[in-house]
XYZ file of N, CA and C in Angstrom:
714
model
N -42.691 18.335 55.433
C -43.519 19.197 54.612
C -44.977 18.979 54.987
N -45.712 20.051 55.240
C -47.132 19.952 55.556
C -47.941 20.755 54.557
N -49.142 20.273 54.299
C -50.055 20.965 53.403
C -50.990 21.864 54.217
N -51.555 22.861 53.535
C -52.541 23.714 54.171
C -53.815 22.917 54.422
N -54.649 23.415 55.330
C -55.890 22.716 55.668
C -56.816 22.609 54.463
N -56.810 23.601 53.589
C -57.685 23.559 52.411
C -57.215 22.480 51.449
N -55.886 22.289 51.344
C -55.376 21.237 50.467
C -55.741 19.867 51.026
N -55.641 19.703 52.339
C -56.019 18.441 52.965
C -57.489 18.145 52.707
N -58.325 19.183 52.772
C -59.765 19.030 52.544
C -60.050 18.412 51.181
N -59.301 18.827 50.162
C -59.556 18.369 48.803
C -58.549 17.323 48.323
N -57.697 16.857 49.223
C -56.559 16.011 48.845
C -56.970 14.782 48.037
N -57.944 14.023 48.537
C -58.337 12.798 47.850
C -58.960 13.085 46.491
N -59.749 14.157 46.398
C -60.364 14.516 45.121
C -59.303 14.909 44.096
N -58.265 15.603 44.551
C -57.198 16.046 43.651
C -56.327 14.873 43.219
N -55.960 14.039 44.166
C -55.007 12.962 43.877
C -55.636 11.792 43.148
N -56.932 11.606 43.304
C -57.610 10.542 42.567
C -57.384 9.161 43.168
N -57.759 8.150 42.395
C -57.700 6.765 42.842
C -56.245 6.295 42.930
N -55.875 5.732 44.082
C -54.502 5.236 44.272
C -54.362 3.751 43.979
N -55.436 3.110 43.527
C -55.439 1.655 43.404
C -54.399 1.147 42.403
N -54.170 1.875 41.315
C -53.216 1.405 40.299
C -51.820 1.285 40.890
N -51.390 2.335 41.606
C -50.071 2.295 42.236
C -50.046 1.258 43.351
N -51.100 1.182 44.137
C -51.144 0.218 45.237
C -51.036 -1.214 44.717
N -51.680 -1.499 43.588
C -51.581 -2.843 42.998
C -50.161 -3.128 42.526
N -49.486 -2.106 41.981
C -48.085 -2.268 41.584
C -47.227 -2.613 42.800
N -47.456 -1.897 43.892
C -46.695 -2.146 45.110
C -47.004 -3.537 45.653
N -48.262 -3.946 45.587
C -48.632 -5.283 46.031
C -47.859 -6.350 45.260
N -47.738 -6.170 43.950
C -46.998 -7.148 43.149
C -45.520 -7.175 43.527
N -44.952 -6.014 43.863
C -43.549 -5.963 44.288
C -43.355 -6.661 45.631
N -44.333 -6.501 46.526
C -44.258 -7.193 47.818
C -44.330 -8.703 47.616
N -45.268 -9.147 46.791
C -45.419 -10.579 46.538
C -44.172 -11.165 45.893
N -43.518 -10.380 45.061
C -42.311 -10.838 44.380
C -41.104 -10.901 45.310
N -41.018 -9.937 46.242
C -39.805 -9.792 47.038
C -39.930 -10.278 48.477
N -41.149 -10.336 49.018
C -41.348 -10.830 50.384
C -42.780 -11.346 50.484
N -43.059 -12.501 49.852
C -44.444 -12.994 49.764
C -45.080 -13.321 51.107
N -44.273 -13.530 52.156
C -44.827 -13.865 53.467
C -45.073 -12.631 54.334
N -44.917 -11.456 53.763
C -45.084 -10.214 54.531
C -46.485 -10.111 55.118
N -46.543 -9.646 56.368
C -47.830 -9.501 57.051
C -48.035 -8.100 57.640
N -46.941 -7.331 57.781
C -47.051 -6.015 58.414
C -46.460 -4.942 57.511
N -47.098 -3.782 57.496
C -46.675 -2.670 56.639
C -46.667 -1.378 57.442
N -45.617 -0.603 57.254
C -45.544 0.778 57.747
C -45.521 1.690 56.534
N -46.423 2.664 56.509
C -46.491 3.629 55.413
C -45.994 4.983 55.903
N -44.857 5.434 55.359
C -44.291 6.740 55.707
C -44.939 7.815 54.848
N -45.375 8.913 55.483
C -46.086 9.947 54.734
C -47.400 9.397 54.211
N -48.168 8.787 55.104
C -49.357 8.030 54.694
C -50.496 8.909 54.196
N -50.412 10.222 54.420
C -51.468 11.111 53.946
C -52.818 10.750 54.541
N -53.832 10.702 53.708
C -55.185 10.406 54.191
C -55.477 8.915 54.267
N -54.469 8.078 54.038
C -54.619 6.651 54.275
C -55.122 5.817 53.112
N -55.060 6.333 51.889
C -55.597 5.581 50.750
C -54.833 4.283 50.495
N -53.503 4.330 50.591
C -52.711 3.108 50.392
C -52.951 2.140 51.545
N -53.031 2.654 52.752
C -53.333 1.802 53.901
C -54.684 1.106 53.723
N -55.665 1.823 53.214
C -56.985 1.241 52.997
C -56.895 0.059 52.032
N -56.118 0.212 50.967
C -55.948 -0.872 49.996
C -55.379 -2.112 50.677
N -54.317 -1.938 51.456
C -53.667 -3.088 52.086
C -54.445 -3.604 53.288
N -55.276 -2.777 53.873
C -56.190 -3.240 54.911
C -57.146 -4.278 54.333
N -57.596 -4.037 53.125
C -58.498 -4.972 52.448
C -57.797 -6.261 52.052
N -56.450 -6.243 52.087
C -55.659 -7.448 51.785
C -55.249 -8.189 53.050
N -55.658 -7.676 54.214
C -55.428 -8.390 55.451
C -54.123 -8.096 56.167
N -53.393 -7.052 55.754
C -52.146 -6.697 56.425
C -52.423 -5.974 57.747
N -51.491 -6.108 58.680
C -51.490 -5.281 59.880
C -50.752 -3.989 59.543
N -51.352 -2.856 59.872
C -50.902 -1.592 59.299
C -50.556 -0.540 60.345
N -49.533 0.236 60.004
C -49.161 1.417 60.785
C -48.839 2.508 59.768
N -49.315 3.706 60.018
C -49.008 4.831 59.144
C -48.542 6.028 59.941
N -47.581 6.761 59.389
C -47.149 8.002 60.024
C -47.198 9.132 59.015
N -47.445 10.319 59.512
C -47.422 11.525 58.691
C -47.118 12.701 59.605
N -46.437 13.690 59.081
C -46.097 14.860 59.885
C -47.288 15.800 60.050
N -48.313 15.609 59.214
C -49.486 16.477 59.233
C -50.592 15.904 60.122
N -50.947 16.646 61.158
C -52.038 16.226 62.036
C -53.341 16.101 61.247
N -53.578 17.035 60.329
C -54.822 17.019 59.541
C -54.914 15.760 58.680
N -53.782 15.344 58.099
C -53.777 14.126 57.289
C -54.102 12.911 58.153
N -53.510 12.835 59.326
C -53.752 11.703 60.215
C -55.220 11.643 60.650
N -55.811 12.800 60.902
C -57.236 12.847 61.263
C -58.081 12.210 60.161
N -57.786 12.552 58.901
C -58.543 11.985 57.781
C -58.266 10.497 57.629
N -57.008 10.095 57.823
C -56.657 8.678 57.690
C -57.377 7.832 58.736
N -57.549 8.368 59.937
C -58.237 7.620 60.999
C -59.697 7.350 60.628
N -60.299 8.265 59.913
C -61.675 8.050 59.453
C -61.725 6.926 58.412
N -60.706 6.871 57.561
C -60.697 5.939 56.437
C -60.266 4.529 56.848
N -59.278 4.459 57.748
C -58.734 3.153 58.158
C -58.678 3.109 59.689
N -59.818 2.975 60.341
C -59.850 3.083 61.810
C -59.078 1.998 62.543
N -58.853 0.866 61.890
C -58.134 -0.214 62.576
C -56.628 -0.155 62.368
N -56.114 0.796 61.597
C -54.670 0.986 61.464
C -54.150 1.790 62.643
N -52.899 1.541 63.006
C -52.234 2.360 64.012
C -51.640 3.563 63.289
N -52.011 4.760 63.719
C -51.588 5.974 63.037
C -50.981 6.938 64.037
N -49.916 7.596 63.633
C -49.271 8.535 64.540
C -48.641 9.687 63.774
N -48.550 10.819 64.448
C -47.931 12.019 63.866
C -46.434 11.930 64.125
N -45.670 11.720 63.054
C -44.229 11.518 63.170
C -43.542 12.156 61.976
N -42.302 12.555 62.178
C -41.422 13.013 61.103
C -40.673 11.796 60.573
N -40.814 11.492 59.297
C -40.239 10.257 58.780
C -38.710 10.278 58.729
N -38.108 11.413 58.996
C -36.645 11.461 59.044
C -36.085 10.838 60.316
N -36.829 10.894 61.389
C -36.308 10.356 62.643
C -37.409 9.771 63.516
N -38.254 8.954 62.894
C -39.296 8.281 63.659
C -38.692 7.142 64.477
N -39.313 6.884 65.624
C -38.901 5.781 66.490
C -40.159 5.098 67.002
N -40.396 3.884 66.525
C -41.566 3.120 66.917
C -41.134 1.902 67.715
N -42.050 1.329 68.455
C -41.711 0.206 69.331
C -41.894 -1.141 68.652
N -41.906 -1.178 67.347
C -42.052 -2.429 66.605
C -41.347 -2.319 65.255
N -41.059 -3.474 64.665
C -40.492 -3.541 63.325
C -41.527 -4.084 62.348
N -41.220 -4.000 61.055
C -42.202 -4.317 60.025
C -41.574 -5.163 58.924
N -42.432 -5.909 58.233
C -41.978 -6.675 57.068
C -41.751 -5.767 55.865
N -42.609 -4.761 55.739
C -42.551 -3.842 54.598
C -42.692 -2.413 55.095
N -41.853 -1.532 54.554
C -42.007 -0.093 54.779
C -42.160 0.570 53.426
N -43.167 1.428 53.302
C -43.461 2.130 52.052
C -43.274 3.635 52.226
N -42.890 4.292 51.153
C -42.845 5.758 51.115
C -43.121 6.153 49.665
N -44.374 6.509 49.375
C -44.837 6.607 47.987
C -45.268 8.020 47.602
N -45.591 8.150 46.310
C -46.102 9.396 45.733
C -45.132 10.554 45.970
N -43.869 10.299 45.638
C -42.746 11.254 45.747
C -42.651 11.964 47.101
N -43.056 11.267 48.160
C -42.883 11.855 49.489
C -41.418 12.140 49.787
N -40.512 11.283 49.295
C -39.087 11.518 49.510
C -38.647 12.839 48.917
N -39.219 13.212 47.779
C -38.796 14.438 47.090
C -39.057 15.698 47.902
N -39.976 15.617 48.849
C -40.284 16.790 49.664
C -39.205 17.058 50.716
N -38.306 16.110 50.912
C -37.167 16.309 51.801
C -36.039 16.905 50.976
N -35.520 18.033 51.401
C -34.732 18.880 50.492
C -33.219 18.768 50.653
N -32.746 17.796 51.436
C -31.301 17.627 51.550
C -30.930 16.153 51.491
N -29.728 15.894 51.034
C -29.207 14.529 50.998
C -29.211 13.917 52.398
N -28.889 14.720 53.398
C -28.881 14.243 54.775
C -30.265 13.782 55.201
N -31.307 14.521 54.812
C -32.678 14.121 55.140
C -33.005 12.750 54.546
N -32.629 12.549 53.290
C -32.892 11.266 52.646
C -32.183 10.140 53.388
N -30.934 10.381 53.741
C -30.156 9.354 54.443
C -30.789 9.024 55.789
N -31.338 10.021 56.468
C -32.000 9.782 57.748
C -33.214 8.872 57.573
N -33.991 9.080 56.517
C -35.141 8.211 56.255
C -34.680 6.787 55.968
N -33.639 6.655 55.154
C -33.130 5.331 54.816
C -32.660 4.598 56.071
N -31.947 5.299 56.941
C -31.429 4.676 58.157
C -32.559 4.270 59.101
N -33.527 5.173 59.297
C -34.648 4.871 60.196
C -35.475 3.703 59.655
N -35.647 3.660 58.346
C -36.415 2.565 57.735
C -35.691 1.236 57.910
N -34.397 1.225 57.658
C -33.607 0.010 57.855
C -33.750 -0.494 59.290
N -33.655 0.412 60.238
C -33.714 0.035 61.653
C -35.080 -0.510 62.059
N -36.130 -0.191 61.292
C -37.483 -0.633 61.641
C -37.963 -1.811 60.795
N -37.074 -2.419 60.023
C -37.446 -3.582 59.228
C -37.109 -4.872 59.960
N -37.987 -5.849 59.803
C -37.680 -7.195 60.256
C -36.607 -7.816 59.361
N -36.064 -8.934 59.787
C -35.094 -9.655 58.977
C -35.684 -9.962 57.603
N -34.933 -9.685 56.564
C -35.357 -9.884 55.168
C -36.478 -8.934 54.743
N -36.765 -7.939 55.567
C -37.807 -6.973 55.223
C -37.413 -6.115 54.029
N -38.420 -5.440 53.444
C -38.169 -4.610 52.261
C -38.704 -3.194 52.469
N -37.950 -2.270 51.938
C -38.307 -0.848 51.937
C -38.529 -0.446 50.488
N -39.740 0.012 50.172
C -40.095 0.401 48.807
C -40.471 1.871 48.797
N -39.818 2.635 47.931
C -40.177 4.044 47.791
C -40.033 4.461 46.336
N -40.666 5.567 46.006
C -40.543 6.096 44.645
C -40.086 7.546 44.701
N -39.550 8.015 43.576
C -39.131 9.417 43.480
C -39.457 9.978 42.108
N -39.687 11.284 42.070
C -39.563 12.036 40.829
C -38.070 12.211 40.573
N -37.614 11.852 39.394
C -36.197 11.999 39.081
C -35.858 13.464 38.796
N -34.572 13.756 38.733
C -34.131 15.099 38.339
C -34.672 15.439 36.957
N -34.685 14.438 36.081
C -35.199 14.646 34.722
C -36.676 15.025 34.750
N -37.449 14.326 35.561
C -38.890 14.612 35.654
C -39.141 16.019 36.164
N -38.408 16.432 37.190
C -38.606 17.762 37.753
C -38.228 18.854 36.748
N -37.177 18.621 35.981
C -36.774 19.628 34.992
C -37.829 19.757 33.898
N -38.442 18.654 33.510
C -39.515 18.696 32.507
C -40.716 19.465 33.041
N -41.079 19.201 34.286
C -42.209 19.908 34.889
C -41.960 21.411 34.939
N -40.717 21.793 35.245
C -40.395 23.221 35.345
C -40.444 23.912 33.993
N -40.202 23.158 32.938
C -40.218 23.723 31.584
C -41.614 23.721 30.973
N -42.565 23.093 31.631
C -43.916 22.936 31.081
C -44.826 24.077 31.510
N -45.885 24.263 30.761
C -46.895 25.259 31.106
C -47.685 24.787 32.323
N -48.323 25.718 33.032
C -49.167 25.317 34.165
C -50.230 24.310 33.735
N -50.556 23.412 34.637
C -51.558 22.381 34.355
C -52.781 22.642 35.218
N -53.956 22.646 34.586
C -55.211 22.839 35.313
C -56.165 21.700 34.987
N -56.925 21.299 35.980
C -57.987 20.318 35.741
C -59.094 20.516 36.763
N -60.285 20.122 36.363
C -61.441 20.244 37.240
C -61.564 19.019 38.123
N -62.026 19.216 39.333
C -62.452 18.108 40.182
C -63.750 18.566 40.842
N -64.820 17.892 40.469
C -66.140 18.361 40.879
C -66.410 19.714 40.258
N -66.846 20.672 41.076
C -67.088 22.037 40.604
C -65.856 22.926 40.765
N -64.779 22.373 41.242
C -63.595 23.159 41.573
C -62.488 22.955 40.536
N -61.444 23.772 40.621
C -60.340 23.706 39.664
C -59.017 23.662 40.419
N -58.173 22.750 39.998
C -56.840 22.584 40.574
C -55.804 22.993 39.527
N -54.911 23.918 39.899
C -53.869 24.386 38.984
C -52.512 24.268 39.662
N -51.531 23.791 38.908
C -50.181 23.665 39.462
C -49.162 24.159 38.454
N -48.207 24.921 38.941
C -47.099 25.392 38.122
C -45.801 25.135 38.878
N -44.864 24.477 38.203
C -43.583 24.128 38.814
C -42.497 25.035 38.262
N -41.676 25.574 39.150
C -40.564 26.436 38.724
C -39.318 26.054 39.508
N -38.176 26.150 38.844
C -36.918 25.777 39.488
C -36.333 26.959 40.229
N -35.912 26.707 41.459
C -35.221 27.709 42.252
C -33.733 27.356 42.284
N -32.976 27.993 43.136
C -31.546 27.716 43.210
C -31.280 26.353 43.834
N -30.130 25.787 43.495
C -29.649 24.534 44.102
C -30.588 23.356 43.875
N -31.272 23.336 42.753
C -32.088 22.178 42.412
C -33.367 22.024 43.205
N -33.830 23.087 43.832
C -35.101 23.063 44.552
C -36.193 23.554 43.608
N -37.301 22.826 43.585
C -38.409 23.169 42.688
C -39.630 23.579 43.513
N -40.184 24.742 43.195
C -41.417 25.212 43.823
C -42.616 24.684 43.053
N -43.534 24.087 43.768
C -44.808 23.662 43.190
C -45.867 24.654 43.681
N -46.226 25.582 42.821
C -47.229 26.592 43.165
C -48.614 26.042 42.839
N -49.403 25.871 43.881
C -50.708 25.217 43.760
C -51.815 26.224 44.015
N -52.823 26.202 43.151
C -54.018 27.013 43.353
C -55.241 26.107 43.302
N -56.056 26.169 44.326
C -57.342 25.480 44.328
C -58.420 26.546 44.236
N -59.130 26.537 43.135
C -60.235 27.487 42.922
C -61.529 26.807 43.339
N -62.048 27.230 44.488
C -63.222 26.592 45.073
C -64.484 27.360 44.694
N -65.414 26.653 44.072
C -66.655 27.287 43.630
C -67.585 27.528 44.808
N -68.111 28.739 44.892
C -69.025 29.113 45.976
C -70.480 28.940 45.531
N -71.391 29.039 46.485
C -72.808 28.875 46.172
C -73.308 29.923 45.200
N -72.666 31.102 45.202
C -73.101 32.162 44.286
C -72.488 32.013 42.893
N -71.748 30.925 42.665
C -71.159 30.675 41.347
C -69.778 31.249 41.152
N -69.332 32.095 42.078
C -67.991 32.669 41.992
C -66.972 31.711 42.623
N -65.691 31.985 42.351
C -64.622 31.125 42.855
C -63.751 31.882 43.858
N -63.319 31.178 44.880
C -62.306 31.685 45.805
C -61.028 30.875 45.585
N -59.919 31.568 45.388
C -58.635 30.905 45.160
C -57.890 30.676 46.476
N -57.438 29.453 46.664
C -56.598 29.094 47.815
C -55.213 28.746 47.284
N -54.198 29.381 47.812
C -52.828 29.188 47.333
C -52.057 28.284 48.295
N -51.206 27.464 47.728
C -50.327 26.628 48.540
C -48.996 26.501 47.808
N -47.944 26.266 48.562
C -46.612 26.088 47.983
C -45.961 24.885 48.644
N -45.546 23.938 47.824
C -44.739 22.821 48.315
C -43.459 22.782 47.484
N -42.432 22.149 48.009
C -41.152 22.101 47.313
C -40.680 20.660 47.169
N -39.941 20.430 46.105
C -39.343 19.119 45.875
C -37.911 19.291 45.383
N -37.137 18.248 45.610
C -35.822 18.141 44.989
C -35.579 16.683 44.671
N -34.524 16.403 43.944
C -34.148 15.031 43.660
C -32.639 14.950 43.524
N -32.150 13.720 43.471
C -30.722 13.466 43.331
C -30.519 12.420 42.246
N -29.323 12.338 41.737
C -29.032 11.342 40.712
C -29.272 9.948 41.281
N -29.599 9.002 40.409
C -29.830 7.642 40.860
C -28.579 7.056 41.513
N -27.425 7.428 40.994
C -26.181 6.917 41.575
C -25.983 7.438 43.001
N -26.371 8.680 43.251
C -26.267 9.237 44.605
C -27.201 8.516 45.560
N -28.437 8.273 45.119
C -29.403 7.566 45.962
C -28.916 6.142 46.242
N -28.400 5.485 45.208
C -27.879 4.130 45.388
C -26.724 4.107 46.388
N -25.863 5.098 46.307
C -24.727 5.175 47.222
C -25.200 5.236 48.673
N -26.241 6.016 48.931
C -26.780 6.125 50.289
C -27.425 4.813 50.733
N -28.183 4.192 49.843
C -28.894 2.966 50.193
C -27.937 1.803 50.442
N -26.883 1.726 49.645
C -25.970 0.589 49.747
C -25.119 0.624 51.008
N -25.163 1.727 51.732
C -24.501 1.762 53.036
C -25.211 0.855 54.034
N -26.498 0.605 53.796
C -27.315 -0.140 54.747
C -27.878 -1.441 54.160
N -28.504 -1.341 53.001
C -29.301 -2.446 52.487
C -28.437 -3.442 51.707
N -28.799 -4.722 51.823
C -28.012 -5.777 51.181
C -28.262 -5.853 49.677
N -29.444 -5.426 49.253
C -29.797 -5.514 47.831
C -30.751 -4.382 47.492
N -30.515 -3.722 46.364
C -31.385 -2.633 45.916
C -31.704 -2.841 44.437
N -32.992 -2.862 44.096
C -33.431 -2.971 42.710
C -34.162 -1.692 42.314
N -34.038 -1.316 41.046
C -34.695 -0.124 40.527
C -35.551 -0.504 39.334
N -36.750 0.059 39.271
C -37.587 -0.055 38.084
C -38.209 1.303 37.794
N -38.553 1.540 36.543
C -39.199 2.806 36.211
C -40.713 2.652 36.284
N -41.416 3.719 35.895
C -42.869 3.740 36.074
C -43.587 2.675 35.248
N -42.940 2.172 34.198
C -43.556 1.150 33.361
C -43.156 -0.259 33.783
N -42.272 -0.359 34.782
C -41.811 -1.667 35.234
C -40.524 -2.109 34.590
N -39.974 -1.280 33.697
C -38.720 -1.618 33.021
C -37.513 -1.096 33.769
N -36.359 -1.171 33.109
C -35.128 -0.697 33.712
C -35.129 0.807 33.910
N -34.606 1.247 35.027
C -34.592 2.672 35.365
C -33.293 3.314 34.894
N -33.389 4.574 34.486
C -32.215 5.355 34.102
C -32.449 6.799 34.503
N -31.437 7.628 34.308
C -31.575 9.055 34.639
C -32.626 9.729 33.770
N -33.007 9.093 32.666
C -34.032 9.652 31.786
C -35.438 9.180 32.157
N -35.535 8.287 33.138
C -36.855 7.886 33.632
C -37.489 9.065 34.366
N -38.795 9.101 34.383
C -39.487 10.174 35.095
C -39.761 9.799 36.552
N -40.164 8.575 36.768
C -40.417 8.084 38.126
C -39.691 6.761 38.292
N -39.029 6.611 39.434
C -38.276 5.392 39.698
C -38.706 4.826 41.047
N -38.920 3.510 41.065
C -39.233 2.788 42.296
C -37.981 2.039 42.751
N -37.672 2.151 44.038
C -36.553 1.457 44.649
C -37.103 0.358 45.549
N -36.581 -0.857 45.379
C -36.972 -1.982 46.228
C -35.714 -2.411 46.981
N -35.689 -2.160 48.281
C -34.466 -2.317 49.082
C -34.681 -3.440 50.099
N -33.799 -4.427 50.071
C -33.901 -5.578 50.967
C -32.910 -5.455 52.116
N -33.365 -5.776 53.330
C -32.493 -5.709 54.499
C -31.540 -6.899 54.507
């Protein structure tokens, strides 16, 4: 899944500070692999998570399918190794202690087979005892978003609006509008469409347990995860 150039331009302003999530991930790394020194970030976007871990002294590699995202990430984290790759079938010449895939990047892959490909490629690129950490919007979360009214908020002088609607076969359209304020005070609307899907936690676990020796789940608050959770983090040990 790739974003339009206008969305990439405003991506960091729209998404806001990633430090809260990055600190959560840091605590999970310290808990599950305290000696970790290398990180691969799948779907790294503009490199905000990489920047956080760069400040912690990790050796970093990030991949993203979007050339525009990688260009921005190189400005932010110039000492990270960055490459344009599809996270479903990436092949790198090194393995890592930790692999991350955050901010519902998995949800943008629309088939069970796609998810399994990411899981397999991640397993193959982990060092012994390495961990793969990713998060998802659950089926419950997506259904709530589809039932909700459009959400709008300002960022700077501009306005970001998103409306989620359910399509067939559990695919959800995220209709995005960025209203960019011009010098004359008028707004120009930029439209974008991204899609997400999700699977039951039991289905995801079934795929992961084909490869990983141990899988832990927590919800967005750090407690036990269930189908009624909105966001679930998976911590998978090789």
